[in-house]
Tab-separated table of C-alpha atoms and ligand atoms in Angstrom:
chain	number	residue	atom	x	y	z
A	21	MET	CA	13.751	48.923	116.600
A	22	ILE	CA	14.350	49.594	112.931
A	23	THR	CA	10.864	51.022	112.294
A	24	GLU	CA	11.829	54.006	114.400
A	25	LYS	CA	14.073	54.978	111.526
A	26	PHE	CA	11.318	54.796	108.942
A	27	THR	CA	10.049	57.903	107.168
A	28	PRO	CA	6.356	58.845	107.261
A	29	MET	CA	5.844	57.327	103.811
A	30	GLN	CA	7.181	53.931	104.881
A	31	CYS	CA	5.148	54.114	108.094
A	32	ALA	CA	2.003	54.875	106.106
A	33	ILE	CA	2.490	51.744	104.028
A	34	ILE	CA	2.962	49.673	107.160
A	35	GLN	CA	-0.260	51.086	108.608
A	36	ARG	CA	-2.226	50.344	105.437
A	37	ASP	CA	-0.881	46.808	105.501
A	38	LEU	CA	-1.798	46.205	109.119
A	39	ASN	CA	-5.323	47.421	108.354
A	40	VAL	CA	-6.032	44.818	105.715
A	41	LEU	CA	-3.395	42.107	105.301
A	42	TRP	CA	-2.934	38.857	107.172
A	43	HIS	CA	0.635	37.568	106.788
A	44	PRO	CA	1.777	33.936	106.526
A	45	CYS	CA	3.206	32.113	109.504
A	46	THR	CA	2.844	35.225	111.654
A	47	GLN	CA	1.245	36.236	114.934
A	48	MET	CA	0.049	39.565	113.580
A	49	LYS	CA	0.328	41.241	116.958
A	50	ASP	CA	4.104	40.822	116.694
A	51	HIS	CA	4.133	43.442	113.962
A	52	GLU	CA	3.050	46.090	116.433
A	53	HIS	CA	6.114	45.770	118.653
A	54	THR	CA	8.341	42.703	118.447
A	55	LEU	CA	8.923	42.363	114.736
A	56	PRO	CA	8.909	45.240	112.299
A	57	LEU	CA	7.040	44.763	109.055
A	58	ILE	CA	9.302	45.739	106.172
A	59	PRO	CA	7.700	47.093	103.004
A	60	ILE	CA	9.878	46.176	100.035
A	61	LYS	CA	9.866	48.398	97.003
A	62	ARG	CA	12.252	46.596	94.706
A	63	GLY	CA	14.800	43.839	94.475
A	64	GLU	CA	18.039	43.535	92.605
A	65	GLY	CA	20.445	40.627	92.790
A	66	ILE	CA	21.020	39.666	96.407
A	67	TRP	CA	19.434	42.905	97.640
A	68	LEU	CA	15.951	43.895	98.718
A	69	GLU	CA	15.258	47.581	99.049
A	70	ASP	CA	12.572	49.311	101.111
A	71	PHE	CA	10.760	52.577	100.380
A	72	ASP	CA	13.342	54.579	102.287
A	73	GLY	CA	16.212	53.199	100.249
A	74	ASN	CA	17.491	50.844	102.999
A	75	ARG	CA	18.909	47.639	101.543
A	76	TYR	CA	18.722	44.137	102.988
A	77	LEU	CA	20.918	41.257	101.927
A	78	ASP	CA	18.528	38.353	101.286
A	79	ALA	CA	20.373	35.583	103.142
A	80	VAL	CA	17.372	33.225	103.127
A	81	SER	CA	16.572	33.553	99.425
A	82	SER	CA	13.103	34.893	100.273
A	83	TRP	CA	12.010	31.638	101.932
A	84	TRP	CA	14.432	29.420	100.005
A	85	VAL	CA	13.042	30.127	96.560
A	86	ASN	CA	15.452	32.571	94.942
A	87	LEU	CA	18.503	31.115	93.207
A	88	PHE	CA	19.972	33.766	90.931
A	89	GLY	CA	19.004	37.036	92.523
A	90	HIS	CA	16.004	39.318	92.365
A	91	ALA	CA	15.132	40.871	89.011
A	92	ASN	CA	17.571	38.567	87.263
A	93	PRO	CA	17.980	40.030	83.753
A	94	ARG	CA	17.930	36.644	82.018
A	95	ILE	CA	14.818	35.343	83.754
A	96	ASN	CA	13.153	38.737	83.316
A	97	ALA	CA	13.804	38.709	79.584
A	98	ALA	CA	12.476	35.170	79.177
A	99	LEU	CA	9.318	36.071	81.087
A	100	LYS	CA	8.669	39.271	79.149
A	101	ASN	CA	8.926	37.315	75.952
A	102	GLN	CA	6.596	34.584	77.215
A	103	LEU	CA	4.120	37.186	78.427
A	104	ASP	CA	3.593	38.454	74.886
A	105	THR	CA	3.207	34.925	73.531
A	106	LEU	CA	1.005	32.951	75.932
A	107	GLU	CA	0.250	33.767	79.557
A	108	HIS	CA	-1.852	30.711	80.349
A	109	VAL	CA	-3.950	27.972	78.850
A	110	ILE	CA	-5.954	25.124	80.376
A	111	MET	CA	-3.659	22.103	80.555
A	112	ALA	CA	-6.372	19.462	80.403
A	113	GLY	CA	-6.475	18.663	76.704
A	114	TYR	CA	-3.958	21.353	75.698
A	115	THR	CA	-0.222	21.611	75.754
A	116	HIS	CA	2.338	24.348	75.218
A	117	GLU	CA	5.998	24.782	74.479
A	118	PRO	CA	7.340	25.845	77.912
A	119	GLY	CA	5.396	23.146	79.780
A	120	LEU	CA	6.524	20.489	77.368
A	121	GLU	CA	10.163	21.563	77.218
A	122	LEU	CA	10.397	21.840	80.988
A	123	ALA	CA	9.046	18.305	81.430
A	124	GLU	CA	11.585	17.020	78.896
A	125	ARG	CA	14.448	18.769	80.603
A	126	LEU	CA	13.488	17.752	84.142
A	127	VAL	CA	13.142	14.146	83.052
A	128	ALA	CA	16.550	14.379	81.347
A	129	LEU	CA	18.068	15.765	84.546
A	130	THR	CA	17.120	12.591	86.427
A	131	GLU	CA	19.322	10.683	83.966
A	132	GLY	CA	16.984	7.870	83.096
A	133	GLY	CA	15.512	7.442	86.569
A	134	LEU	CA	12.190	9.193	86.123
A	135	ASP	CA	10.191	9.672	82.975
A	136	ARG	CA	6.895	11.408	83.718
A	137	CYS	CA	6.173	14.920	84.916
A	138	PHE	CA	2.929	16.097	86.536
A	139	TYR	CA	2.536	19.773	87.427
A	140	ALA	CA	0.980	21.284	90.524
A	141	ASP	CA	1.069	24.939	91.409
A	142	ASN	CA	2.962	24.988	94.705
A	143	GLY	CA	4.951	22.673	96.941
A	144	SER	CA	2.152	21.518	99.240
A	145	ALA	CA	-0.090	20.787	96.260
A	146	GLY	CA	2.746	18.743	94.725
A	147	VAL	CA	3.065	16.697	97.912
A	148	GLU	CA	-0.675	16.004	97.754
A	149	VAL	CA	-0.210	14.815	94.178
A	150	ALA	CA	2.561	12.388	95.162
A	151	LEU	CA	0.548	11.000	98.097
A	152	LYS	CA	-2.592	10.538	96.017
A	153	MET	CA	-0.724	9.003	93.085
A	154	SER	CA	1.043	6.541	95.347
A	155	PHE	CA	-2.163	5.416	97.040
A	156	HIS	CA	-4.027	5.314	93.739
A	157	TYR	CA	-1.288	3.224	92.126
A	158	TRP	CA	-1.724	0.458	94.688
A	159	LEU	CA	-5.501	0.744	94.387
A	160	ASN	CA	-5.302	0.276	90.624
A	161	LEU	CA	-3.276	-2.871	91.274
A	162	GLY	CA	-5.992	-4.139	93.594
A	163	LYS	CA	-3.913	-3.583	96.724
A	164	THR	CA	-6.624	-1.814	98.684
A	165	ARG	CA	-4.941	-2.134	102.074
A	166	LYS	CA	-2.046	0.207	101.292
A	167	THR	CA	-3.595	3.369	102.710
A	168	LYS	CA	-0.958	4.632	105.152
A	169	PHE	CA	2.062	6.874	104.845
A	170	LEU	CA	5.250	6.556	106.804
A	171	THR	CA	7.132	9.734	107.641
A	172	ILE	CA	10.262	10.760	109.519
A	173	SER	CA	9.991	12.725	112.765
A	174	ASN	CA	10.665	16.451	112.440
A	175	GLY	CA	9.941	16.327	108.711
A	176	TYR	CA	8.071	19.071	106.881
A	177	HIS	CA	6.091	18.769	103.679
A	178	GLY	CA	3.813	21.793	103.541
A	179	GLU	CA	0.658	23.101	105.132
A	180	THR	CA	-2.366	21.759	103.281
A	181	LEU	CA	-4.074	19.049	105.306
A	182	GLY	CA	-2.520	16.048	103.553
A	183	ALA	CA	0.944	17.575	103.490
A	184	LEU	CA	0.594	18.662	107.100
A	185	ALA	CA	-0.438	15.150	108.099
A	186	VAL	CA	2.758	13.624	106.710
A	187	GLY	CA	4.956	16.261	108.316
A	188	ASN	CA	5.514	16.642	112.020
A	189	VAL	CA	6.937	19.949	113.035
A	190	THR	CA	4.733	20.548	116.080
A	191	LEU	CA	4.523	24.322	115.696
A	192	TYR	CA	2.620	23.958	112.443
A	193	LYS	CA	0.852	20.680	113.067
A	194	ASP	CA	-0.405	20.241	116.608
A	195	THR	CA	-3.318	22.682	116.403
A	196	TYR	CA	-4.812	20.900	113.413
A	197	GLN	CA	-4.238	17.335	114.616
A	198	PRO	CA	-7.973	16.509	114.840
A	199	LEU	CA	-8.305	17.248	111.117
A	200	LEU	CA	-5.411	15.130	109.924
A	201	MET	CA	-5.163	11.592	108.598
A	202	GLU	CA	-3.131	9.274	110.770
A	203	THR	CA	0.429	8.632	109.697
A	204	LEU	CA	3.192	6.335	110.901
A	205	VAL	CA	6.298	8.093	112.158
A	206	ALA	CA	9.837	6.721	112.307
A	207	PRO	CA	12.625	8.476	114.237
A	208	SER	CA	14.686	10.954	112.266
A	209	PRO	CA	18.309	10.259	111.309
A	210	ASP	CA	18.974	13.907	112.315
A	211	CYS	CA	22.649	13.759	113.319
A	212	PHE	CA	22.372	16.578	115.839
A	213	TYR	CA	21.424	13.840	118.308
A	214	ARG	CA	24.272	11.430	117.614
A	215	GLU	CA	26.452	10.396	120.545
A	216	THR	CA	29.790	12.124	121.022
A	217	GLY	CA	32.288	10.374	118.810
A	218	GLU	CA	29.603	8.593	116.801
A	219	SER	CA	29.852	9.065	113.033
A	220	TRP	CA	26.955	10.435	110.986
A	221	ASP	CA	26.738	7.152	109.102
A	222	ASP	CA	26.675	5.050	112.262
A	223	TYR	CA	23.999	7.188	113.840
A	224	ALA	CA	21.860	7.173	110.706
A	225	ALA	CA	22.149	3.396	110.440
A	226	ARG	CA	21.156	3.047	114.091
A	227	GLN	CA	18.115	5.267	113.589
A	228	PHE	CA	17.176	3.291	110.527
A	229	GLN	CA	16.478	0.161	112.605
A	230	ALA	CA	13.201	1.544	113.940
A	231	LEU	CA	12.001	2.381	110.455
A	232	GLU	CA	12.875	-1.098	109.256
A	233	GLU	CA	10.836	-2.563	112.116
A	234	ILE	CA	7.774	-0.553	111.140
A	235	LEU	CA	8.123	-1.800	107.572
A	236	GLU	CA	8.566	-5.347	108.737
A	237	GLN	CA	5.314	-5.224	110.648
A	238	GLN	CA	3.127	-3.003	108.499
A	239	ALA	CA	4.478	-2.761	104.962
A	240	ASP	CA	1.316	-4.289	103.510
A	241	GLU	CA	-0.611	-1.270	104.803
A	242	ILE	CA	1.960	1.318	103.751
A	243	SER	CA	1.672	3.130	100.457
A	244	ALA	CA	4.804	5.292	100.625
A	245	ILE	CA	7.535	6.770	102.770
A	246	ILE	CA	7.999	10.509	102.389
A	247	ILE	CA	11.256	12.211	103.291
A	248	GLU	CA	13.261	15.406	102.824
A	249	PRO	CA	16.564	14.151	101.419
A	250	LEU	CA	19.674	15.172	103.458
A	251	VAL	CA	18.282	18.284	105.168
A	252	GLN	CA	15.120	18.666	107.249
A	253	CYS	CA	14.814	22.323	106.454
A	254	ALA	CA	11.733	23.686	108.245
A	255	GLY	CA	12.553	21.354	111.144
A	256	GLY	CA	15.619	23.497	111.882
A	257	MET	CA	18.058	22.690	109.069
A	258	ARG	CA	18.786	19.308	110.646
A	259	MET	CA	21.043	17.106	108.537
A	260	TYR	CA	21.889	13.458	107.888
A	261	PRO	CA	24.142	11.556	105.492
A	262	PRO	CA	23.342	10.027	102.068
A	263	SER	CA	23.892	6.527	103.492
A	264	TYR	CA	20.463	6.763	105.173
A	265	LEU	CA	18.800	7.345	101.817
A	266	ARG	CA	20.506	4.276	100.413
A	267	LEU	CA	19.190	2.146	103.295
A	268	LEU	CA	15.771	3.641	102.735
A	269	ARG	CA	15.719	2.972	98.992
A	270	ASP	CA	16.803	-0.594	99.564
A	271	ALA	CA	14.119	-1.144	102.216
A	272	CYS	CA	11.408	0.382	100.022
A	273	ASP	CA	12.333	-2.102	97.310
A	274	ARG	CA	12.346	-5.052	99.685
A	275	TYR	CA	8.994	-4.158	101.269
A	276	ASP	CA	7.218	-2.891	98.161
A	277	VAL	CA	6.646	0.640	99.419
A	278	HIS	CA	7.087	3.836	97.370
A	279	LEU	CA	9.733	6.381	98.191
A	280	ILE	CA	8.657	10.020	97.871
A	281	ALA	CA	11.623	12.385	97.851
A	282	ASP	CA	10.441	15.855	98.801
A	283	GLU	CA	13.204	17.963	97.273
A	284	ILE	CA	11.027	21.067	97.267
A	285	ALA	CA	13.579	22.909	99.410
A	286	VAL	CA	16.789	20.958	98.769
A	287	GLY	CA	16.543	20.539	94.987
A	288	PHE	CA	18.385	22.666	92.447
A	289	GLY	CA	21.809	22.699	93.976
A	290	ARG	CA	21.035	23.520	97.594
A	291	THR	CA	22.831	20.471	98.968
A	292	GLY	CA	25.795	20.723	96.604
A	293	THR	CA	24.404	18.538	93.821
A	294	MET	CA	21.540	19.320	91.467
A	295	PHE	CA	19.303	16.978	93.451
A	296	ALA	CA	20.094	15.683	96.948
A	297	CYS	CA	19.228	12.095	95.940
A	298	GLU	CA	22.227	12.089	93.587
A	299	GLN	CA	24.557	12.008	96.571
A	300	ALA	CA	23.066	8.680	97.606
A	301	ASP	CA	22.939	7.482	94.022
A	302	ILE	CA	19.286	6.569	94.422
A	303	CYS	CA	16.157	7.262	92.460
A	304	PRO	CA	12.874	7.835	94.304
A	305	ASP	CA	9.490	6.749	92.952
A	306	PHE	CA	8.249	10.320	93.231
A	307	LEU	CA	10.391	13.432	93.175
A	308	CYS	CA	8.720	16.692	94.255
A	309	LEU	CA	10.366	19.889	93.007
A	310	SER	CA	9.287	23.452	93.670
A	311	LYS	CA	10.756	26.564	95.377
A	312	GLY	CA	13.990	27.039	93.353
A	313	LEU	CA	12.378	25.430	90.307
A	314	THR	CA	11.365	28.836	88.895
A	315	GLY	CA	14.380	30.643	90.318
A	316	GLY	CA	12.057	32.137	92.925
A	317	TYR	CA	9.813	33.898	90.430
A	318	LEU	CA	6.507	32.083	90.291
A	319	PRO	CA	4.800	29.234	92.113
A	320	LEU	CA	5.127	25.884	90.375
A	321	CYS	CA	5.715	22.295	91.408
A	322	ALA	CA	6.792	19.363	89.274
A	323	VAL	CA	6.129	15.845	90.514
A	324	LEU	CA	8.269	13.379	88.598
A	325	THR	CA	7.621	9.676	88.595
A	326	HIS	CA	8.505	6.605	86.549
A	327	ASP	CA	6.771	4.606	83.894
A	328	THR	CA	5.696	1.753	86.169
A	329	ILE	CA	3.505	4.170	88.136
A	330	TYR	CA	2.229	5.835	84.969
A	331	ARG	CA	1.217	2.567	83.336
A	332	ALA	CA	-0.947	1.552	86.302
A	333	PHE	CA	-3.221	4.523	85.441
A	334	TYR	CA	-3.178	4.005	81.677
A	335	ASP	CA	-6.337	2.210	80.609
A	336	ASP	CA	-9.644	2.531	78.790
A	337	TYR	CA	-11.662	5.446	80.125
A	338	SER	CA	-14.448	3.086	81.206
A	339	GLN	CA	-12.106	1.450	83.706
A	340	LEU	CA	-12.052	4.763	85.647
A	341	ASN	CA	-8.393	4.350	86.516
A	342	GLY	CA	-7.187	7.819	85.493
A	343	PHE	CA	-5.595	10.325	87.839
A	344	MET	CA	-8.416	12.852	88.168
A	345	HIS	CA	-6.411	15.524	89.945
A	346	SER	CA	-6.101	19.095	88.707
A	347	HIS	CA	-5.255	22.665	89.644
A	348	SER	CA	-6.492	25.665	87.683
A	349	TYR	CA	-2.977	26.900	87.020
A	350	THR	CA	-1.468	23.490	86.247
A	351	GLY	CA	1.672	23.980	84.165
A	352	ASN	CA	1.309	27.759	83.906
A	353	PRO	CA	3.411	28.820	80.883
A	354	LEU	CA	4.944	31.841	82.639
A	355	ALA	CA	6.072	29.720	85.578
A	356	CYS	CA	7.422	27.043	83.211
A	357	ARG	CA	9.272	29.718	81.235
A	358	ALA	CA	10.883	31.060	84.420
A	359	ALA	CA	11.935	27.495	85.225
A	360	LEU	CA	13.465	27.026	81.770
A	361	ALA	CA	15.422	30.270	82.114
A	362	THR	CA	16.612	29.048	85.513
A	363	LEU	CA	17.776	25.729	84.069
A	364	ASP	CA	19.577	27.649	81.305
A	365	ILE	CA	21.583	29.510	83.933
A	366	PHE	CA	22.557	26.220	85.586
A	367	LYS	CA	23.766	24.976	82.234
A	368	THR	CA	25.718	27.982	81.019
A	369	ASP	CA	27.156	29.257	84.302
A	370	ASN	CA	28.634	26.133	85.818
A	371	VAL	CA	26.598	26.825	88.943
A	372	ILE	CA	27.044	23.579	90.886
A	373	GLU	CA	30.817	23.807	90.444
A	374	ASN	CA	31.014	27.482	91.424
A	375	ASN	CA	28.827	26.905	94.461
A	376	ARG	CA	31.550	24.687	95.930
A	377	VAL	CA	33.717	27.738	96.347
A	378	LEU	CA	30.869	29.654	97.984
A	379	ALA	CA	30.088	26.735	100.294
A	380	GLN	CA	33.755	26.631	101.341
A	381	GLU	CA	33.622	30.342	101.986
A	382	MET	CA	30.533	29.953	104.188
A	383	ALA	CA	32.294	27.215	106.174
A	384	GLN	CA	35.427	29.279	106.728
A	385	ALA	CA	33.572	32.469	107.571
A	386	THR	CA	31.596	30.748	110.353
A	387	ALA	CA	34.147	28.199	111.622
A	388	HIS	CA	34.991	30.326	114.663
A	389	LEU	CA	31.402	29.967	115.895
A	390	GLN	CA	32.038	26.278	116.659
A	391	ASP	CA	33.818	27.481	119.797
A	392	HIS	CA	31.156	29.935	120.880
A	393	PRO	CA	29.867	29.066	124.376
A	394	HIS	CA	26.248	29.253	123.178
A	395	VAL	CA	26.603	27.517	119.846
A	396	ALA	CA	25.943	23.777	119.961
A	397	GLU	CA	26.860	23.111	116.373
A	398	VAL	CA	27.707	24.704	113.061
A	399	ARG	CA	26.586	22.269	110.366
A	400	GLN	CA	26.536	22.453	106.631
A	401	THR	CA	25.305	20.587	103.600
A	402	GLY	CA	26.314	22.370	100.408
A	403	MET	CA	24.751	25.819	100.237
A	404	ILE	CA	22.862	25.424	103.516
A	405	LEU	CA	24.736	26.406	106.654
A	406	ALA	CA	23.132	26.365	110.099
A	407	ILE	CA	24.266	27.623	113.484
A	408	GLU	CA	22.365	26.199	116.441
A	409	MET	CA	22.242	28.356	119.559
A	410	VAL	CA	21.882	26.634	122.941
A	411	GLN	CA	21.590	27.737	126.528
A	412	ASP	CA	23.996	25.087	127.786
A	413	LYS	CA	26.586	23.864	125.340
A	414	ALA	CA	27.952	20.910	127.328
A	415	GLN	CA	24.549	19.405	128.045
A	416	ARG	CA	22.872	20.748	124.942
A	417	ILE	CA	20.057	22.356	126.865
A	418	GLU	CA	17.888	24.443	124.570
A	419	TYR	CA	16.857	27.985	125.284
A	420	PRO	CA	13.214	28.116	126.340
A	421	TRP	CA	11.250	28.929	123.171
A	422	GLN	CA	9.488	31.773	124.970
A	423	GLU	CA	12.755	33.725	125.039
A	424	ARG	CA	12.746	33.927	121.249
A	425	ARG	CA	16.496	34.295	120.951
A	426	GLY	CA	16.261	33.840	117.197
A	427	VAL	CA	14.073	36.936	116.940
A	428	ARG	CA	16.862	38.926	118.571
A	429	VAL	CA	19.269	37.772	115.879
A	430	TYR	CA	16.676	38.623	113.254
A	431	ASN	CA	16.220	42.163	114.509
A	432	TYR	CA	19.930	42.746	114.901
A	433	ALA	CA	20.623	41.509	111.374
A	434	LEU	CA	17.899	43.733	110.015
A	435	SER	CA	19.473	46.778	111.650
A	436	GLN	CA	22.704	45.811	109.882
A	437	GLY	CA	21.068	45.361	106.490
A	438	ALA	CA	20.629	41.599	106.339
A	439	LEU	CA	17.544	39.425	106.111
A	440	LEU	CA	18.393	36.501	108.394
A	441	ARG	CA	15.282	34.730	109.598
A	442	PRO	CA	16.194	32.051	112.134
A	443	LEU	CA	14.080	28.952	112.703
A	444	GLY	CA	13.668	29.066	116.470
A	445	ASN	CA	17.236	29.015	117.797
A	446	VAL	CA	18.775	28.021	114.497
A	447	VAL	CA	20.420	30.813	112.533
A	448	TYR	CA	21.039	29.759	108.964
A	449	PHE	CA	22.339	30.947	105.622
A	450	MET	CA	20.566	29.721	102.498
A	451	PRO	CA	21.543	32.520	100.119
A	452	PRO	CA	20.945	33.010	96.411
A	453	TYR	CA	23.856	31.585	94.432
A	454	VAL	CA	24.815	35.076	93.239
A	455	ILE	CA	26.185	35.930	96.677
A	456	THR	CA	29.850	36.976	96.624
A	457	PRO	CA	32.616	35.834	98.997
A	458	GLU	CA	32.724	39.372	100.415
A	459	GLN	CA	28.993	39.302	101.103
A	460	ILE	CA	29.413	35.948	102.830
A	461	GLN	CA	32.046	37.518	105.081
A	462	THR	CA	29.724	40.409	105.890
A	463	LEU	CA	26.885	38.023	106.617
A	464	ALA	CA	29.042	35.911	108.923
A	465	GLN	CA	30.113	39.061	110.743
A	466	ILE	CA	26.502	40.164	111.214
A	467	ALA	CA	25.443	36.681	112.328
A	468	THR	CA	28.302	36.505	114.821
A	469	GLU	CA	27.401	39.854	116.349
A	470	GLY	CA	23.718	38.953	116.328
A	471	ILE	CA	24.372	35.662	118.114
A	472	GLU	CA	26.636	37.478	120.572
A	473	GLN	CA	23.820	39.883	121.431
A	474	ALA	CA	21.094	37.256	121.450
A	475	THR	CA	22.949	34.947	123.830
A	476	ALA	CA	24.253	37.626	126.209
A	477	GLY	CA	22.231	37.375	129.398
B	510	PLP	C1	8.337	24.687	101.499
B	510	PLP	C2	8.210	23.215	101.522
B	510	PLP	C3	7.029	22.574	101.140
B	510	PLP	C4	5.765	23.324	100.798
B	510	PLP	O1	5.866	24.130	99.670
B	510	PLP	P1	4.851	25.360	99.506
B	510	PLP	O2	5.102	25.866	98.141
B	510	PLP	O3	5.247	26.349	100.577
B	510	PLP	O4	3.493	24.851	99.705
B	510	PLP	C5	7.017	21.199	101.114
B	510	PLP	N1	8.108	20.486	101.434
B	510	PLP	C6	9.255	21.064	101.805
B	510	PLP	C7	10.430	20.215	102.122
B	510	PLP	C8	9.350	22.441	101.886
B	510	PLP	O5	10.470	23.023	102.319
């Protein structure tokens, strides 16, 4: 294991950490043997560097947040400047330049679709905002029966209790089931399960039928449908076509149900367009943006909605119709400034266009894995590429989860200087957009060798 190579200094840091810290999404015992804990001293561009000077290529953008590299000079400069001007101010009753400008620019990016921006301070909190606003909207209209949310199986929307309730990745959810509000679940359009020869569009349309039936029977009790547009990321980078989103938008209109697009992971160019919803040419009623929003610098979430929703809350104070939701760090100026610097880079560097070349490169560099006897599928949507390992390719039999094949890939990649962190048996690339074609080749090489090792025996 890589820790064997660590110097005493690095080992001392690890020991201090294990004495006091409790890490996210981790069985802490794993850090004693199975998974090394890696202290990171600094980051630069695509690289993370530990205290011994080992470098790791950040192929997962530090949990999907980083867009333009670590210690990006432009975002750094903007933040330093903001730091000397205003670090934070209460946003109830006060406003500030970065918060205001960011709202204006996000609204402009939706090209007339959405016109209000509410800030929360992380993705899960933003999902809670969208759920509460949707419910509260109907309440303000006197529709008191619309109290339920409809979700898609294998979706993920965060870990706070409301967000967890509308997601359904079992690993995160099952334990807490007794604490969660009940939600309605429709089958996912996840095209991994389409029949041989069936097109993505046909499969998605077929899966849509069940959702339509739920709406038909219960729309008067449903406040909103929440979905991750195009890619179910935490659910294993499972993908489906834009046509499903069009069916969904149309159904939401027909049945008077809100559409919440959770683009927390897929927004900001991940799927090949600025927002995934663009590919379906639809506009949701709520758009949740976080992760890449600040270029991976600071936690922030923007929930965008349209004027019809806003106006249902706008009234005399005595009517008690306002949206009484807040977070201490709502609209933090530093986070907003990082987001503005990030949007500047999109504008000046032709990012979406340039990413097409990188996406092509990722496809070519991994194409050979389609034929690997233990790879069920190599799938891609824009800058997200996933390789699904299976025990039996012909019958698509999964490896038992206890074997933790993905962990083997993780450890191999680490030994080769790459941070690849598979989701179960799904190895994926979701790199910062500053990755070079050569680095993509290297990454593909490491992933191929890692998968070779992980699936041997
Ligand atoms: C990460 C994620 C969230 C939760 O965001 P946090 O900032 O981690 O709370 C919600 N929805 C999706 C689709 C995500 O990928």
